[in-house]
Short mmCIF file of C-alpha atoms and ligand atoms in Angstrom, two decimals:
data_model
loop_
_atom_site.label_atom_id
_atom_site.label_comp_id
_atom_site.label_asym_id
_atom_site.label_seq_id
_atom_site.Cartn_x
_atom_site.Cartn_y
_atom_site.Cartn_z
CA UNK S 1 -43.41 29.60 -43.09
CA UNK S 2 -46.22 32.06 -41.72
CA UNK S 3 -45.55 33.31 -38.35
CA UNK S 4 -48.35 31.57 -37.28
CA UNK S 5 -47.61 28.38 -38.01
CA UNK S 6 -44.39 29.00 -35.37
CA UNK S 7 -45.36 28.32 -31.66
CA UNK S 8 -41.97 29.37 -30.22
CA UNK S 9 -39.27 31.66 -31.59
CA UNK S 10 -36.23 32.02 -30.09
CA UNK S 11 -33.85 34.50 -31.30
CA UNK S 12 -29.77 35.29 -30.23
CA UNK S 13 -31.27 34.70 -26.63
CA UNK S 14 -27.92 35.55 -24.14
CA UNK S 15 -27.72 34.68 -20.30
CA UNK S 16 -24.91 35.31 -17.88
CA UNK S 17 -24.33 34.47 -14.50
CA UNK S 18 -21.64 37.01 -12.83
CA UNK S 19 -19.18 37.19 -15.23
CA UNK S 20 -20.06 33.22 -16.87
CA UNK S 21 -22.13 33.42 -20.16
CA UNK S 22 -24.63 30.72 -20.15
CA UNK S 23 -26.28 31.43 -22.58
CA UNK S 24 -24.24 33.34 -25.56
CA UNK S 25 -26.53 32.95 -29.05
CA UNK S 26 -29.59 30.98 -28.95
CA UNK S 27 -31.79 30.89 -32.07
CA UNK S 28 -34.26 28.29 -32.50
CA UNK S 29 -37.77 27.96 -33.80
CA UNK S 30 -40.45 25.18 -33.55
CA UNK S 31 -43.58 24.66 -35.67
CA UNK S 32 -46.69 24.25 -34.39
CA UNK S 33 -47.61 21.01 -33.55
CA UNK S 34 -44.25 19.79 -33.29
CA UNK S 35 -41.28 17.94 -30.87
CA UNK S 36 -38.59 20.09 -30.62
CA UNK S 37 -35.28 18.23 -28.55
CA UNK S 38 -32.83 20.82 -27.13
CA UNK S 39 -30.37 18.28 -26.93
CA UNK S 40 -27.16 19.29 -24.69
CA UNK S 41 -24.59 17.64 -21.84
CA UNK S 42 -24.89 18.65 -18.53
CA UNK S 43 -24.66 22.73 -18.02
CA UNK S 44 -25.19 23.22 -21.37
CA UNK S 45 -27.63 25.85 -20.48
CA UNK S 46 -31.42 23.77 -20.99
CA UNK S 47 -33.32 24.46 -18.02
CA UNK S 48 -31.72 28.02 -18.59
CA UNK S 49 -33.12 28.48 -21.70
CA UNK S 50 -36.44 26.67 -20.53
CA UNK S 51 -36.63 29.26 -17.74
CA UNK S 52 -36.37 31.99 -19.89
CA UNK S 53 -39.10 30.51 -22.22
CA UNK S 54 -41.31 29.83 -19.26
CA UNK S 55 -40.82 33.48 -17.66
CA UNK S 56 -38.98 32.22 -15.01
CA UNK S 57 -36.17 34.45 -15.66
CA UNK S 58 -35.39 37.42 -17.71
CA UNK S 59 -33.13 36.90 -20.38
CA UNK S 60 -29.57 39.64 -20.87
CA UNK S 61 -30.08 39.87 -25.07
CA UNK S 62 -32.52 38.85 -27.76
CA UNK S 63 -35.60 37.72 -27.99
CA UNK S 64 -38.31 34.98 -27.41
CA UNK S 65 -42.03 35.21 -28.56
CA UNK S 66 -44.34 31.91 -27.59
CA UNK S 67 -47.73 31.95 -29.77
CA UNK S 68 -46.64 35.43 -30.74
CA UNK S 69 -46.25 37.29 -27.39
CA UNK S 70 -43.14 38.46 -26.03
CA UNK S 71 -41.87 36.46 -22.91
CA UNK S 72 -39.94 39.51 -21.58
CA UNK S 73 -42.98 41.97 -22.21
CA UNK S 74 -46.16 39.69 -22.25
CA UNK S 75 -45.80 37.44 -19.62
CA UNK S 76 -49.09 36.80 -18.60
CA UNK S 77 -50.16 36.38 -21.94
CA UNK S 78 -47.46 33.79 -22.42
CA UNK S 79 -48.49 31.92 -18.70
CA UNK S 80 -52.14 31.43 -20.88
CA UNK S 81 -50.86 29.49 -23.65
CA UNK S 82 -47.79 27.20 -21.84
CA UNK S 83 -47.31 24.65 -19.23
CA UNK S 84 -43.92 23.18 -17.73
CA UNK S 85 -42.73 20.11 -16.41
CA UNK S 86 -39.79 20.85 -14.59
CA UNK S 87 -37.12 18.84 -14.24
CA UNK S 88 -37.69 18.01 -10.59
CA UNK S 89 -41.30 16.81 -9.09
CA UNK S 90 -43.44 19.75 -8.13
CA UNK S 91 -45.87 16.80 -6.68
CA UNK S 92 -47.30 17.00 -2.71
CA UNK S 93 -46.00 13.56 -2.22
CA UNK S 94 -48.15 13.44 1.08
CA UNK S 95 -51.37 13.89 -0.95
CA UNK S 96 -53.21 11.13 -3.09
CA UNK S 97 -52.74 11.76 -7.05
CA UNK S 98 -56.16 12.99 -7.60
CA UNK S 99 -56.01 15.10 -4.74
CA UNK S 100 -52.69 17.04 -6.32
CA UNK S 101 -54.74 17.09 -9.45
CA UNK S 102 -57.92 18.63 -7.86
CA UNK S 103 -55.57 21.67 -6.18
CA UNK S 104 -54.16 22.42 -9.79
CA UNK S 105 -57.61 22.17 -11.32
CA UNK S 106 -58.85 25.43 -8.65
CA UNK S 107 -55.68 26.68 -9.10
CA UNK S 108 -56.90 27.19 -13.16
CA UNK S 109 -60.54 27.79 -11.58
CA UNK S 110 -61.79 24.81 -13.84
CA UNK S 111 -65.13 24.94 -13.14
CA UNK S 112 -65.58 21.00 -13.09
CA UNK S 113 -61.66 20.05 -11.23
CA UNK S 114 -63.19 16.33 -10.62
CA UNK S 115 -63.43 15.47 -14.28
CA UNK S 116 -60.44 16.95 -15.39
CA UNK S 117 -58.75 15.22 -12.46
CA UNK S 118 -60.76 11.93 -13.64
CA UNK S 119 -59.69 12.11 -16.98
CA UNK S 120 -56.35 13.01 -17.16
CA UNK S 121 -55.66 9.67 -14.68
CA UNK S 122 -57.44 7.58 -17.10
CA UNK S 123 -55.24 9.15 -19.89
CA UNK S 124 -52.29 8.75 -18.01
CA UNK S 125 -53.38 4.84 -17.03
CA UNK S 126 -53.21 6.09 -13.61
CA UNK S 127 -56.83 5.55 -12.42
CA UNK S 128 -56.06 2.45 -10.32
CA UNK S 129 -53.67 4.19 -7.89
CA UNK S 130 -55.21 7.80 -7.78
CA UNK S 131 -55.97 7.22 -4.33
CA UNK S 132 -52.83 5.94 -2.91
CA UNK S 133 -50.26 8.74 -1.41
CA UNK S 134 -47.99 9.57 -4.68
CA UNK S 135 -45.01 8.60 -1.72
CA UNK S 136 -45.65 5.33 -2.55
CA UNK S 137 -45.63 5.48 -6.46
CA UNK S 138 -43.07 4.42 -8.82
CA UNK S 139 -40.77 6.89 -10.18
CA UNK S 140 -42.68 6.46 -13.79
CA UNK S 141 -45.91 6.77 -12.03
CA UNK S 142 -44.82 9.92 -10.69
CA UNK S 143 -43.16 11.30 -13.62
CA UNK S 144 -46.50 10.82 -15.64
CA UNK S 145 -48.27 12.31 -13.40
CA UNK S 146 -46.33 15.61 -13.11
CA UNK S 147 -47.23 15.64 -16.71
CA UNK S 148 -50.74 15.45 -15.67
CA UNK S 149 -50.22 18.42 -13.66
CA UNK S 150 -48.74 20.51 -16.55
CA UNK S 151 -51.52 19.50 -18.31
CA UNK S 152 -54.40 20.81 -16.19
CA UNK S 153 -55.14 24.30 -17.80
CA UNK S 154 -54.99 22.93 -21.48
CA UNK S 155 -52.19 24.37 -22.42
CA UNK S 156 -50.91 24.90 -25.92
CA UNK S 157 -47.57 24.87 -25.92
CA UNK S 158 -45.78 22.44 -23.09
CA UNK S 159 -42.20 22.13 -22.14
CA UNK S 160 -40.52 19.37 -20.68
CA UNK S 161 -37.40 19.60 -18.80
CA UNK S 162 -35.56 16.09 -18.75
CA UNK S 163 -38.94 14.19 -18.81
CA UNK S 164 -37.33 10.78 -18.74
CA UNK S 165 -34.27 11.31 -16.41
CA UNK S 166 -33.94 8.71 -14.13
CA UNK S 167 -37.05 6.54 -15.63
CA UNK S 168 -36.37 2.98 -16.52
CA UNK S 169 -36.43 1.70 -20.36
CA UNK S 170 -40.33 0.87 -19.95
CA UNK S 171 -41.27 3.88 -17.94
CA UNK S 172 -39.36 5.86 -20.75
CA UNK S 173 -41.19 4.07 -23.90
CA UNK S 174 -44.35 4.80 -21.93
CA UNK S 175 -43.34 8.31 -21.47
CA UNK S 176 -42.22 8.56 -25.05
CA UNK S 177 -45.63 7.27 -26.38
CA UNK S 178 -47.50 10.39 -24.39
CA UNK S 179 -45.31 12.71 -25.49
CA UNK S 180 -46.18 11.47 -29.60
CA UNK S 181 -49.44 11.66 -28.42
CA UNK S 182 -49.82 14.56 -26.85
CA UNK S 183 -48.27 16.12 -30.44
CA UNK S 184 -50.68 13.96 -32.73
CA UNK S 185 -53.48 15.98 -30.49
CA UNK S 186 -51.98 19.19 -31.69
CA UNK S 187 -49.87 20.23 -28.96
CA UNK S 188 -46.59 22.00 -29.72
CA UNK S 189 -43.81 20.64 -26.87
CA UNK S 190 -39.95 21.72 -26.17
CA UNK S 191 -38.37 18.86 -24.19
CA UNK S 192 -34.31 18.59 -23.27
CA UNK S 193 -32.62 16.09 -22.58
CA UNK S 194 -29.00 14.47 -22.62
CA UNK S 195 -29.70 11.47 -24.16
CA UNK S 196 -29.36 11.35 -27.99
CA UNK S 197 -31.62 8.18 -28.82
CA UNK S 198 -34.64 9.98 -26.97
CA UNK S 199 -34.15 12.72 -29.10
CA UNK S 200 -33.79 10.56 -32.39
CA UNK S 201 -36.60 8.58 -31.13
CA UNK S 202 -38.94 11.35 -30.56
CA UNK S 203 -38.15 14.31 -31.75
CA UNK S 204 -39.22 16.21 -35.11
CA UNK S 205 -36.58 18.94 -35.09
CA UNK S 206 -33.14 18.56 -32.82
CA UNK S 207 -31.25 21.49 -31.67
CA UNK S 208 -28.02 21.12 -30.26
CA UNK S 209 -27.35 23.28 -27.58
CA UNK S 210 -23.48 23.51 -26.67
CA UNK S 211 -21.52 26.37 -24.87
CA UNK S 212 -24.34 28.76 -25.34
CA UNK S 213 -24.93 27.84 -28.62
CA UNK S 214 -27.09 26.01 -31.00
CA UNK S 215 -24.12 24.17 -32.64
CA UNK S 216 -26.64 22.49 -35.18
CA UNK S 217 -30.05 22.05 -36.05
CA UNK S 218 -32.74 19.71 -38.01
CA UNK S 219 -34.78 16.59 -38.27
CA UNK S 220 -32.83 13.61 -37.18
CA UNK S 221 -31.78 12.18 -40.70
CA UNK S 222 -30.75 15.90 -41.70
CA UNK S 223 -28.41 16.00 -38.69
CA UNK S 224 -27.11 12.45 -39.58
CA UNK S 225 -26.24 13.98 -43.13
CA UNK S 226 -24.11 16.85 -41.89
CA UNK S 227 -21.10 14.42 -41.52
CA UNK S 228 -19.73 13.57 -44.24
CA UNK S 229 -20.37 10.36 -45.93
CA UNK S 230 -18.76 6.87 -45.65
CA UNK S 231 -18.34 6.27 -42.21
CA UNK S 232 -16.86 2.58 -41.22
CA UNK S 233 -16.75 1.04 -38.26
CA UNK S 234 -13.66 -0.83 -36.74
CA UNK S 235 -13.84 -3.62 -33.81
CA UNK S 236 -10.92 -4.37 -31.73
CA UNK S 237 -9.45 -6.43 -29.58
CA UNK S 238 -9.21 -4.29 -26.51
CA UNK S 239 -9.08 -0.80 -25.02
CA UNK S 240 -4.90 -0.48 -25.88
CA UNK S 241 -5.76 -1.57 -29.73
CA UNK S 242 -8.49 0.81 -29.60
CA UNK S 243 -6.60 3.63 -28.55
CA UNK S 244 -3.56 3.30 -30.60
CA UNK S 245 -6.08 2.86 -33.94
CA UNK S 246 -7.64 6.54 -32.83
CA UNK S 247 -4.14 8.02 -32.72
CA UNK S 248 -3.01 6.03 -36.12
CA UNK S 249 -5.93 7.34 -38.00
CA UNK S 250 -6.27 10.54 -36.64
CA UNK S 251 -5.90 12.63 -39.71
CA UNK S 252 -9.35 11.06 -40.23
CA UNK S 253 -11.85 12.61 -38.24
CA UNK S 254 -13.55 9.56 -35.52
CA UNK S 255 -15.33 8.53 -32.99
CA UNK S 256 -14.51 6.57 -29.75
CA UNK S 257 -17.03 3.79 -28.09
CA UNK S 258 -15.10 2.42 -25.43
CA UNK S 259 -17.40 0.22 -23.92
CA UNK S 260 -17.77 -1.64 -27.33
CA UNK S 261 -14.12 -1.82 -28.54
CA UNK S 262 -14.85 0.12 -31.21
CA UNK S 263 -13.92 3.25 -33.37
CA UNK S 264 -16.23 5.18 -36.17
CA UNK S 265 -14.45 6.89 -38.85
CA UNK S 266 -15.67 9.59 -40.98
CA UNK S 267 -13.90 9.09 -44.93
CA UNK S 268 -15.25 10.09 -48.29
CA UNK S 269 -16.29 6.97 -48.79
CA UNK S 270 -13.41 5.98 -51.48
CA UNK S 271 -11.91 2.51 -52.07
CA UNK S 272 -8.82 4.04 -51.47
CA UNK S 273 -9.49 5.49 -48.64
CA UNK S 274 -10.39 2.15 -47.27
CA UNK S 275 -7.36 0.57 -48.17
CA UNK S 276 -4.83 3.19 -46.55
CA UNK S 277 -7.05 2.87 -43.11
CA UNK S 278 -6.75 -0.92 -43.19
CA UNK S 279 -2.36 -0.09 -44.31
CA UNK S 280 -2.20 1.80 -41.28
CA UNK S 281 -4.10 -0.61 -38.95
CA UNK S 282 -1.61 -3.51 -40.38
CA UNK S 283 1.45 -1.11 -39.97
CA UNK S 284 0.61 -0.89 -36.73
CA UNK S 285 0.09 -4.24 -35.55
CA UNK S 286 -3.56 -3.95 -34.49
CA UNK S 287 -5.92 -6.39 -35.71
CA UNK S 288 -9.59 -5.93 -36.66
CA UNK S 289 -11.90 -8.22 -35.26
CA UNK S 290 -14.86 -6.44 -36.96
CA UNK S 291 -15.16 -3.98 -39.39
CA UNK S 292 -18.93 -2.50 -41.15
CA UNK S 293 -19.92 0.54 -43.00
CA UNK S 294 -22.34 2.40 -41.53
CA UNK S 295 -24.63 5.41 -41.75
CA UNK S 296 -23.57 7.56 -38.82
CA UNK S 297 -25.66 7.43 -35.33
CA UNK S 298 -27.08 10.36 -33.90
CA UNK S 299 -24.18 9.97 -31.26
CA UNK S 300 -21.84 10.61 -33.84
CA UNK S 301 -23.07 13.45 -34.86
CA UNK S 302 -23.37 14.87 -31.33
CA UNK S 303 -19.83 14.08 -30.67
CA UNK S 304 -18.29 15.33 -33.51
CA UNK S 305 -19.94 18.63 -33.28
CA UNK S 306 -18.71 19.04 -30.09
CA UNK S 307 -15.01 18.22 -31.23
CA UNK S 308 -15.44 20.39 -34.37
CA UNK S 309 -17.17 23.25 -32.32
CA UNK S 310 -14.67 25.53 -33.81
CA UNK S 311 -15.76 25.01 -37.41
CA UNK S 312 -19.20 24.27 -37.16
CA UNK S 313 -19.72 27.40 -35.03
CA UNK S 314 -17.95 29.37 -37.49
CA UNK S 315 -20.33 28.34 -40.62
CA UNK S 316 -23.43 26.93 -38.32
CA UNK S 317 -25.22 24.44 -39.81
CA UNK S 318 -28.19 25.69 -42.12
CA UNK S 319 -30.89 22.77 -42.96
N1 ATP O 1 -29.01 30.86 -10.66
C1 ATP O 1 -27.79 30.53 -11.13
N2 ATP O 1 -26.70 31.18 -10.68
C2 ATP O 1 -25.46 30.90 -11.14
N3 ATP O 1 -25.21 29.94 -12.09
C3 ATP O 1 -26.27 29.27 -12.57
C4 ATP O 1 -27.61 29.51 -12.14
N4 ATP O 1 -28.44 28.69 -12.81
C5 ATP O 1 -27.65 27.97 -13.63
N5 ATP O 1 -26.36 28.29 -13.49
C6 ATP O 1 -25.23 27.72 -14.25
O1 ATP O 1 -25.54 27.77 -15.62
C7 ATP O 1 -25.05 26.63 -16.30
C8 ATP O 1 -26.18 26.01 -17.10
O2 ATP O 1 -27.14 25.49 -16.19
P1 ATP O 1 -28.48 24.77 -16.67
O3 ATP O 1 -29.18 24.35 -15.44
O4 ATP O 1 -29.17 25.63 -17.63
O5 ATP O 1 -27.86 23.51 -17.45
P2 ATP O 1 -28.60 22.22 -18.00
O6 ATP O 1 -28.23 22.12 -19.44
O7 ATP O 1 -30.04 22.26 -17.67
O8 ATP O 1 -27.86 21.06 -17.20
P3 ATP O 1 -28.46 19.67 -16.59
O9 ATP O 1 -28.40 18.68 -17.72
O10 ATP O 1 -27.46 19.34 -15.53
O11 ATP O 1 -29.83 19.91 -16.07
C9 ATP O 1 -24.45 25.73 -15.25
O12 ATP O 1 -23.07 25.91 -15.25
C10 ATP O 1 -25.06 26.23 -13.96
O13 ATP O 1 -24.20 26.02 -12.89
MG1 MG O 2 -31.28 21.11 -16.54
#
């Protein structure tokens, strides 16, 4: 790939707080025009790395470069090309929405700030209640139009820190559909978040960020395909059956899902296989109320990569 064609390029980035790395070995890099999901559990270290991307801070090692320029050396270079939604409002909530719209639009000395302001409400279905205090919005409302904000100066490159948190299942399909869109236009965007269908959902490339590192990283389907093939699914009774089928197949590697009685196991896929897991279910006196094959989840992934964090560390995932 030319370096062109790579709007942000992360490389061994390190961060440390006192004596806590944050931050140990970050390397990422997203095409132009593309979704990129840092994907990580809370204190992973995403709005760490997003500061670092954005300027915000200064990183301890390595490197990052956004549309070529160095964010440690070319800052104001980089503050051209990028725009961030953070991950808490940076809305006047005493001000109308087209009024925080028109103060961005002078702060970016846009020459016409009405217009813009104009038609980023009507691209953001927000037209009806641009005159209305943003107090009195809905938390979607609000969330879409902090987007609005970021996108005031036109930027190339836009990152969004936990753009859905808190958003009901509408408000986040609506949010989801900008996002796609604001890619089909051309726009390269770097979005976290913690949940894993968001990122399957919307995402082009997936890294996942975990104790300072990127534990793994590709397209959805090539993140599904690191595990290894022939995963089944078990349904049980209750919580006790559950748990004793985890520790009776443990020298299989699995996956817990409490709230649905159920357990994923990861096997080669062999008939034989099969048939010992099912021995040492009857052995143990737990009865299946449901059992499928399945293609594994993104979840799975996610969580086994975190359990495995030893090995997969060790030889990090190339795709
Ligand atoms: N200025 C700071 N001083 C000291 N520690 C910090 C500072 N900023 C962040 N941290 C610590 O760094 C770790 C990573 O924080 P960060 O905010 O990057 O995580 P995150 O992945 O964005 O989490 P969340 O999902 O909760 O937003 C946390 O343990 C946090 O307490
Ligand atoms: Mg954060």
């Amino acid at each position: 790939m030319e370096k062109t064609d790579v709007s942000i390029f992360v490389s061994s980035l390190k961060k440390s707080y006192k004596d806590k790395e944050i931050l140990k070995d970050v390397t990422f890099s997203v095409p132009t025009g593309t979704i990129y999901a840092l994907l990580g559990s809370n204190g992973a270290g995403k709005t760490t790395t997003i500061r670092i991307l954005t300027t915000q801070i200064r990183p301890d090692g390595g490197t990052a470069h956004i549309q070529g320029f160095d964010v440690a050396k070319e800052p104001e270079k980089v503050h051209r090309v990028i725009s961030l939604t953070g991950q808490f409002s940076a809305l006047d909530e005493s001000l109308t929405g087209m009024e925080n719209l028109l103060i961005m639009g002078r702060l970016h000395h846009l020459s016409a700030p009405e217009k813009s302001a104009v038609r980023l409400l009507e691209y953001f279905d927000l037209s009806a209640s641009s005159s209305r205090r943003v107090s009195s919005w809905s938390g979607g409302m609000k969330r879409k139009l902090d987007i609005a904000m970021s996108l005031v100066g036109s930027p190339s490159v836009l990152f969004l820190d936990e753009p859905t948190t808190g958003l009901d299942p509408q408000s986040r399909l609506a949010m989801w559909q900008i996002v796609r869109r604001l890619r089909d236009g051309g726009m390269t965007v770097l979005l976290t978040t913690q949940y894993l269908e968001e990122a399957e959902q919307l995402a082009d490339q997936i890294g996942i960020l975990h104790r300072g590192r990127i534990l793994a990283q590709g397209t959805p389907s090539q993140l599904k395909s690191l595990l290894p093939q022939g995963a089944v699914r078990f349904t049980f009774r209750d919580q006790e059956d559950l748990r004793c089928a985890a520790f009776l197949l443990g020298k299989w590697q699995t996956s817990s899902h409490p709230a649905e009685c159920a357990l994923t196991v990861f096997t080669d896929g062999r008939a034989d296989t099969l048939r010992e897991l099912f021995r040492h279910l009857r052995e143990g006196h737990i009865s299946v109320r449901k059992f499928s094959e399945l293609s594994p989840s993104l979840e799975d992934v996610f969580l086994t990569m975190i359990k495995e964090e030893k090995s997969y560390g060790k030889n990090k995932a190339k795709l």
